[in-house]
PDB file of C-alpha atoms and ligand atoms in Angstrom:
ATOM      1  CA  UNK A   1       0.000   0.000   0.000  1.00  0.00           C
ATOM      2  CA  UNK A   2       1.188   3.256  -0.968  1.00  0.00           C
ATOM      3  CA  UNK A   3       0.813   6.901   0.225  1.00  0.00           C
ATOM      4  CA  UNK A   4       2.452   9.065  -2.676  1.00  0.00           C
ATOM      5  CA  UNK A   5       3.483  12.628  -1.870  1.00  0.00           C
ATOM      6  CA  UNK A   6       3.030  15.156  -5.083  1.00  0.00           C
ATOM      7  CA  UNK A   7       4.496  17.949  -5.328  1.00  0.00           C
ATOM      8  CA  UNK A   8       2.629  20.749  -7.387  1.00  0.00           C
ATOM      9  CA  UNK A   9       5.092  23.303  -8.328  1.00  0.00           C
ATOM     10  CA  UNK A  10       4.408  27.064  -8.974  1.00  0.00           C
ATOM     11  CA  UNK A  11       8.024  28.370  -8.217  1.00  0.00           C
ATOM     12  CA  UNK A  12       9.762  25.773  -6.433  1.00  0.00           C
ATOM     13  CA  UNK A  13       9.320  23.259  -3.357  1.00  0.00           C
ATOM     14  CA  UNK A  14      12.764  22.217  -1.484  1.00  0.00           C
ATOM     15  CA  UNK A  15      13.375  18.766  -1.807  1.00  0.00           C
ATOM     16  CA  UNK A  16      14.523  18.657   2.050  1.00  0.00           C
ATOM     17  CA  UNK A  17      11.169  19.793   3.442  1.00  0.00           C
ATOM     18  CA  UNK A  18       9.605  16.754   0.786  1.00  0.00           C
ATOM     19  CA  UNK A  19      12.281  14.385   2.734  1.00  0.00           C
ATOM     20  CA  UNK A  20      10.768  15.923   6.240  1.00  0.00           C
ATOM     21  CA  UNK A  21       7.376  15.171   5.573  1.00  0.00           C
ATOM     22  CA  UNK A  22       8.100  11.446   3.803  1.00  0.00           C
ATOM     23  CA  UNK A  23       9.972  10.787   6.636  1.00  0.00           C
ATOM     24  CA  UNK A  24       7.398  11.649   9.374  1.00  0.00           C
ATOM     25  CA  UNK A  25       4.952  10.124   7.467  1.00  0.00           C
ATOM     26  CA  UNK A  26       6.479   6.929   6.926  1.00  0.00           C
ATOM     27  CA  UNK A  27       7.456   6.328  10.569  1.00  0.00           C
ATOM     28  CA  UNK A  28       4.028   6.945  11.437  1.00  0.00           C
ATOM     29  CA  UNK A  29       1.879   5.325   8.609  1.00  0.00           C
ATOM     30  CA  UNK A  30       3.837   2.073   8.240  1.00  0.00           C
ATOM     31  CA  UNK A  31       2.502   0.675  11.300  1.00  0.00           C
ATOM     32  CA  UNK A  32      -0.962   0.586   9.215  1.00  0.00           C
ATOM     33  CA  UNK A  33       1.651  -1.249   6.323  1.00  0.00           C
ATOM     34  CA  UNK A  34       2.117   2.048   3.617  1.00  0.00           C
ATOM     35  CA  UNK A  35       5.007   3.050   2.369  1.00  0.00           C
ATOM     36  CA  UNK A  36       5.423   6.902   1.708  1.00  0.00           C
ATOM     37  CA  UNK A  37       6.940   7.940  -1.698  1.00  0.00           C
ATOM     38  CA  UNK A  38       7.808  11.249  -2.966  1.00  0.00           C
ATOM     39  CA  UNK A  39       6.686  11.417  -6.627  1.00  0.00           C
ATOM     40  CA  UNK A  40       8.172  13.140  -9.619  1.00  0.00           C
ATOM     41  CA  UNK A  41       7.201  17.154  -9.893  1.00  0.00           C
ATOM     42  CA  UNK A  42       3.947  18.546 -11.571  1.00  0.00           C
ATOM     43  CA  UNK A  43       3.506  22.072 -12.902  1.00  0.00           C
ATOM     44  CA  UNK A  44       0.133  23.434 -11.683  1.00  0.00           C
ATOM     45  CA  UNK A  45       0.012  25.237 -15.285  1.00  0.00           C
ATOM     46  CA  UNK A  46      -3.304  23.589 -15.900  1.00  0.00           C
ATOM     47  CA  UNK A  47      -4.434  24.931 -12.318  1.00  0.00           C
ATOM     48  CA  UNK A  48      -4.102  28.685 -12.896  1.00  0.00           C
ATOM     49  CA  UNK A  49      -7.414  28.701 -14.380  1.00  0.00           C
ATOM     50  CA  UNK A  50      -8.498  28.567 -10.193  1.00  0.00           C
ATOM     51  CA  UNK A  51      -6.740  31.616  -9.506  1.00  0.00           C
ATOM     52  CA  UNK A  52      -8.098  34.754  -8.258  1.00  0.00           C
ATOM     53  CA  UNK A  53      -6.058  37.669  -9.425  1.00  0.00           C
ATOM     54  CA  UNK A  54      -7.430  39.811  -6.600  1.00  0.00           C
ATOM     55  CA  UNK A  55      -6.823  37.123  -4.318  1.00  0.00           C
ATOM     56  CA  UNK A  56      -3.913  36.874  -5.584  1.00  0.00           C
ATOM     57  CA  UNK A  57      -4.903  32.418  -4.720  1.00  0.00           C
ATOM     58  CA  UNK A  58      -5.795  29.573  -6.121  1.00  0.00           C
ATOM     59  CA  UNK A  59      -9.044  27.785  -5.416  1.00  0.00           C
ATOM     60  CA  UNK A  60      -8.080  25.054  -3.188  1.00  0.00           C
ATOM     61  CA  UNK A  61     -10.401  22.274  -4.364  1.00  0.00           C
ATOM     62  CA  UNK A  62      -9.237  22.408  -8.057  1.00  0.00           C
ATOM     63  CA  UNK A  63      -5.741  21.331  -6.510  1.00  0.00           C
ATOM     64  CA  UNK A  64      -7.490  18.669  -4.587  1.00  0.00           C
ATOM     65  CA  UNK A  65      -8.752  17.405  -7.764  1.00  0.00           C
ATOM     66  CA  UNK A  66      -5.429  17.130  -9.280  1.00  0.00           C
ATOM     67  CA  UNK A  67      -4.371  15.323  -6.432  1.00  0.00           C
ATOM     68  CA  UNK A  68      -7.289  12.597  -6.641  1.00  0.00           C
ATOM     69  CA  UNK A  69      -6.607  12.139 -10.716  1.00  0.00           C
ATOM     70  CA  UNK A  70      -2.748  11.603 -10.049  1.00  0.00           C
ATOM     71  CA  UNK A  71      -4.045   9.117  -7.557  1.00  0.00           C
ATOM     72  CA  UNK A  72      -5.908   7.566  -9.547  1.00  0.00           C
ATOM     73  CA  UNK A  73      -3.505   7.285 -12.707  1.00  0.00           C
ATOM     74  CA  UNK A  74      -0.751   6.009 -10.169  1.00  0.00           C
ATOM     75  CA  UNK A  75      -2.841   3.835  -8.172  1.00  0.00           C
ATOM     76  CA  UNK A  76      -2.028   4.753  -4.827  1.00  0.00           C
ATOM     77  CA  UNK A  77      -3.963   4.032  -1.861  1.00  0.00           C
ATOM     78  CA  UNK A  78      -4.022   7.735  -0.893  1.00  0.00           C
ATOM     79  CA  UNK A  79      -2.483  10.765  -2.251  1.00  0.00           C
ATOM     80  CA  UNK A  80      -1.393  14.127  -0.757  1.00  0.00           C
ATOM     81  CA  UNK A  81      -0.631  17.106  -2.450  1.00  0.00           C
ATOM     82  CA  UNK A  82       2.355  19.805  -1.517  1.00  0.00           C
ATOM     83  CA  UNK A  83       2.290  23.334  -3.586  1.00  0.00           C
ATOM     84  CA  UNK A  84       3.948  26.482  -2.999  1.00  0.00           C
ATOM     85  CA  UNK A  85       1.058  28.356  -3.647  1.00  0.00           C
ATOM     86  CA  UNK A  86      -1.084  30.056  -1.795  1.00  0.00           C
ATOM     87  CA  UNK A  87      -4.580  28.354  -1.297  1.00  0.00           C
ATOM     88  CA  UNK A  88      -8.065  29.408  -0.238  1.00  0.00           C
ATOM     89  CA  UNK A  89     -11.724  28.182  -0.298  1.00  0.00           C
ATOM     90  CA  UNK A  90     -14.723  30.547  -0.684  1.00  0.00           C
ATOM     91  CA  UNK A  91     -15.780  32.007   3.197  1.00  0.00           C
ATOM     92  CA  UNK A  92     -11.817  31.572   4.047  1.00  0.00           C
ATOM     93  CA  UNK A  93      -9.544  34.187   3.917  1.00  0.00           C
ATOM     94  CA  UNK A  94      -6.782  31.196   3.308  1.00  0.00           C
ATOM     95  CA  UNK A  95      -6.675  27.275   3.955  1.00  0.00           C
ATOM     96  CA  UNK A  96      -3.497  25.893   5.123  1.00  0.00           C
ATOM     97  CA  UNK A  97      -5.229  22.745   3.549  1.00  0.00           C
ATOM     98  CA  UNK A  98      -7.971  20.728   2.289  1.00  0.00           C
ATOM     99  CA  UNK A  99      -9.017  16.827   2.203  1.00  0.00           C
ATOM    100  CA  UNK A 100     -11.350  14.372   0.943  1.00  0.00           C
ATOM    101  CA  UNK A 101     -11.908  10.769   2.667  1.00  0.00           C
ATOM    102  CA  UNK A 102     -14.007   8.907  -0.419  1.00  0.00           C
ATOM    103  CA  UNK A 103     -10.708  10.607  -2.719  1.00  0.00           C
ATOM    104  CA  UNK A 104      -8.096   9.408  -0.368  1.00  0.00           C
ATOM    105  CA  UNK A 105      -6.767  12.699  -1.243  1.00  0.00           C
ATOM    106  CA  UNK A 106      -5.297  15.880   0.497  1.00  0.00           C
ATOM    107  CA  UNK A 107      -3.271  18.905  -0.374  1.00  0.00           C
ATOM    108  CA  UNK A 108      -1.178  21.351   1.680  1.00  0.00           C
ATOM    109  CA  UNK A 109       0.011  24.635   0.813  1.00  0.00           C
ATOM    110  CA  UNK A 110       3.538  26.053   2.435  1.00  0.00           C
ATOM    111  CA  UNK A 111       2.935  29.469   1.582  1.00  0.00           C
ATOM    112  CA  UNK A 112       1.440  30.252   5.117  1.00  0.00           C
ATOM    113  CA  UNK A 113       3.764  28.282   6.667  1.00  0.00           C
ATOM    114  CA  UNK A 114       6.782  29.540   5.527  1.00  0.00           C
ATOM    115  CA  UNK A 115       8.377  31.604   8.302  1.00  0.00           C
ATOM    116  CA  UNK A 116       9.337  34.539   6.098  1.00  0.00           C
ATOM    117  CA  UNK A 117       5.890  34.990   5.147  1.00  0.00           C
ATOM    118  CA  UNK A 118       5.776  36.345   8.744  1.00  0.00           C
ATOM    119  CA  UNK A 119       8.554  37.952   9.297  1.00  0.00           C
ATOM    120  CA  UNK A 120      10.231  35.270  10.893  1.00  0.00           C
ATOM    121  CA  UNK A 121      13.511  33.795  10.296  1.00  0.00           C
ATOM    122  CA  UNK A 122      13.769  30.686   9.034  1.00  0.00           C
ATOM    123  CA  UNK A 123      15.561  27.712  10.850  1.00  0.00           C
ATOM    124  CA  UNK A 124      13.542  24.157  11.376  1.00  0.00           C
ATOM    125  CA  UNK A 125      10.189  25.872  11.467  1.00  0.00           C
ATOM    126  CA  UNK A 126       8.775  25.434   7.861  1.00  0.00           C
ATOM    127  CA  UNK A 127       9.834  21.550   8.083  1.00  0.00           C
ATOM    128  CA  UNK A 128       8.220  21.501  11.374  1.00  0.00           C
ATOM    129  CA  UNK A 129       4.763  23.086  10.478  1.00  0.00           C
ATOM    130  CA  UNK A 130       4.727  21.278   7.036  1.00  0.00           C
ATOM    131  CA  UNK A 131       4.535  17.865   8.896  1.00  0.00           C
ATOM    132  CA  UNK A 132       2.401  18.902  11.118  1.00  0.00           C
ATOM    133  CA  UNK A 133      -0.059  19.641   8.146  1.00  0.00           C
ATOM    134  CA  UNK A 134       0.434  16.903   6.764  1.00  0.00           C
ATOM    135  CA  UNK A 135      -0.271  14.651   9.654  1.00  0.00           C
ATOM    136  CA  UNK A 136      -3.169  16.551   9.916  1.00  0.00           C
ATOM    137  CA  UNK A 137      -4.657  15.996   6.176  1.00  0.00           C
ATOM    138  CA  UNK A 138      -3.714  12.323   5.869  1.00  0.00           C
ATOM    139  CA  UNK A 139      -5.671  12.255   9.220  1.00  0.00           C
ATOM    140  CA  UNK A 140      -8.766  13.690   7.477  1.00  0.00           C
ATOM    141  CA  UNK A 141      -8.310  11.327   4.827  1.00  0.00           C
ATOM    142  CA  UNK A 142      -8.282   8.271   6.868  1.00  0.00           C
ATOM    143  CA  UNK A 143     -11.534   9.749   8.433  1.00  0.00           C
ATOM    144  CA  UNK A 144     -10.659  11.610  11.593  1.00  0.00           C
ATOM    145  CA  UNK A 145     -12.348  15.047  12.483  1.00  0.00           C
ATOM    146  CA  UNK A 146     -10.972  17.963  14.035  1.00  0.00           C
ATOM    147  CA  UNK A 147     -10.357  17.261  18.173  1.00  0.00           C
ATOM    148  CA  UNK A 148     -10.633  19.782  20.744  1.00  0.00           C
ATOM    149  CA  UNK A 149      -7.258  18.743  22.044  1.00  0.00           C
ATOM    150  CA  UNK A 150      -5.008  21.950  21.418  1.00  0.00           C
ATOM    151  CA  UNK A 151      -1.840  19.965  21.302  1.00  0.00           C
ATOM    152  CA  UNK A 152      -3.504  17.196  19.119  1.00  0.00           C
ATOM    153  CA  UNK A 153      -2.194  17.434  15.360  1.00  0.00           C
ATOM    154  CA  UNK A 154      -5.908  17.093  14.505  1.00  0.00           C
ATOM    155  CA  UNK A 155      -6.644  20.133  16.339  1.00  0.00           C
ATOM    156  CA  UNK A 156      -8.083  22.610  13.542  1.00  0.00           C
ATOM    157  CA  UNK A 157      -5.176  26.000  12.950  1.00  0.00           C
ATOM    158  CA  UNK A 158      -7.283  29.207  12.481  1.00  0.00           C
ATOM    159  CA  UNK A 159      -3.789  30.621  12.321  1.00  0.00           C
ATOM    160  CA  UNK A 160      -0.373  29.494  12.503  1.00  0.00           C
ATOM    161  CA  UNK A 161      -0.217  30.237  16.060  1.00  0.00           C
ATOM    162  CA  UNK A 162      -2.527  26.995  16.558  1.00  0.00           C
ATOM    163  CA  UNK A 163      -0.080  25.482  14.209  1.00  0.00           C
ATOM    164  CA  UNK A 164       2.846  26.115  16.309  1.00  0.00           C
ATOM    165  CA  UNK A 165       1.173  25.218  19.548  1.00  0.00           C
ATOM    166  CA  UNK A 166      -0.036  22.013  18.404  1.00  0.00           C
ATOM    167  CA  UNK A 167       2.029  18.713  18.514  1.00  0.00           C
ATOM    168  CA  UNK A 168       2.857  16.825  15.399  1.00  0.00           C
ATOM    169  CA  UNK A 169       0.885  13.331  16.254  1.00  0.00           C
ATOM    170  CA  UNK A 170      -2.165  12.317  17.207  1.00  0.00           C
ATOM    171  CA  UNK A 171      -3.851  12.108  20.760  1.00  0.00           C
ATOM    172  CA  UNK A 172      -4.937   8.868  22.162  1.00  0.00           C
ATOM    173  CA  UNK A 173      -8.157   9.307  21.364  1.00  0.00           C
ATOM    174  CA  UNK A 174      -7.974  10.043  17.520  1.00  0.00           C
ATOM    175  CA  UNK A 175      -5.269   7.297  17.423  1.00  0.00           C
ATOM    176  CA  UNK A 176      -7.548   5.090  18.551  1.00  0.00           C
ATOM    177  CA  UNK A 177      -9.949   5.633  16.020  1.00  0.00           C
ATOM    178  CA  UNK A 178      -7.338   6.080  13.215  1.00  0.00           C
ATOM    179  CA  UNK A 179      -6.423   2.204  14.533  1.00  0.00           C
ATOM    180  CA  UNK A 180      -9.925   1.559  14.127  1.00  0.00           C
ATOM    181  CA  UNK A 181     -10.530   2.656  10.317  1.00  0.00           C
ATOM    182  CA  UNK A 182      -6.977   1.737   9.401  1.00  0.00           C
ATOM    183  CA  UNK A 183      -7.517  -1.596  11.400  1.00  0.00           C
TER     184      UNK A 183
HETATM  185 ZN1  LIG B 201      -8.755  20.001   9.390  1.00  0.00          ZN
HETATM  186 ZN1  LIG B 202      -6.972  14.325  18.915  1.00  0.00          ZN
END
């Protein structure tokens, strides 16, 4: 069983922070038996027909789309999207990202989680928050909902202040019911 990990370029993704979030994901998710592989780059050309010039975004679920049909071509038991580009959904002023459980498919966007895009400096953070997204997707798409823990990666971010304060792995409780539909 395989969880791929596509990467839908606009300008360009770091192939370390891929590594991060294969890496996390496979130490996790191979208890359930998946491997996690990083596929070959995609241009999101064919996507910029979902962006909003005074947004200055892209539509979120048109990526998630892409995601499923790569899926699907590659037959993977789940897919989960990573894109540079920024990403919203109409009533949201941005998503950090977006899933699907009957797709088995997820994207994330680093834009908002790149530290520079707050003024920070850089260091381990982007790698940090990026896995923590992407725990939090892949949960989605194995069925879990958002938990009221605050340190639970399932915990929803309104901003990346939630996203720093949360851990990067599930509580007991959504464990136990990841075990359940993963089971
Ligand atoms: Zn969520
Ligand atoms: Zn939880």
């Amino acid at each position: 069983m395989k969880i791929g990990l596509i990467p839908l370029v606009r300008k360009e993704i770091e192939g370390e922070i891929l590594e991060s979030i294969r890496k996390h994901l496979e130490g996790f998710y191979s208890q359930f038996g998946f491997n996690v592989e990083i596929l070959p780059e995609t241009t999101i050309k064919d996507l910029f027909f979902s962006y909003n010039s005074t947004r200055e975004q892209f539509l979120g679920r048109f990526f998630l789309m892409k995601v499923a049909e790569i899926k699907g071509i590659k037959r993977l038991s789940a897919g989960l999207g990573i894109t540079d580009a920024d990403l919203y959904e109409e009533g949201m002023n941005f998503i950090f990202g977006l899933a699907n459980p009957y797709l088995k498919s997820a994207i994330i966007s680093l834009a908002r989680l790149k530290p520079t895009f707050y003024g920070e400096r850089d260091g381990k953070l982007l790698k940090e928050r990026a896995i923590k997204e992407a725990m939090h997707e892949m949960g989605h798409v194995f069925g879990l909902e958002h938990c009221l823990n605050p340190k639970c990666v399932m915990h929803f971010s309104n901003s990346i202040i939630d996203t720093d304060y949360k851990g990067k792995d599930y509580c007991e409780k959504c464990l136990n019911t990841l075990k359940r539909n993963l089971g």
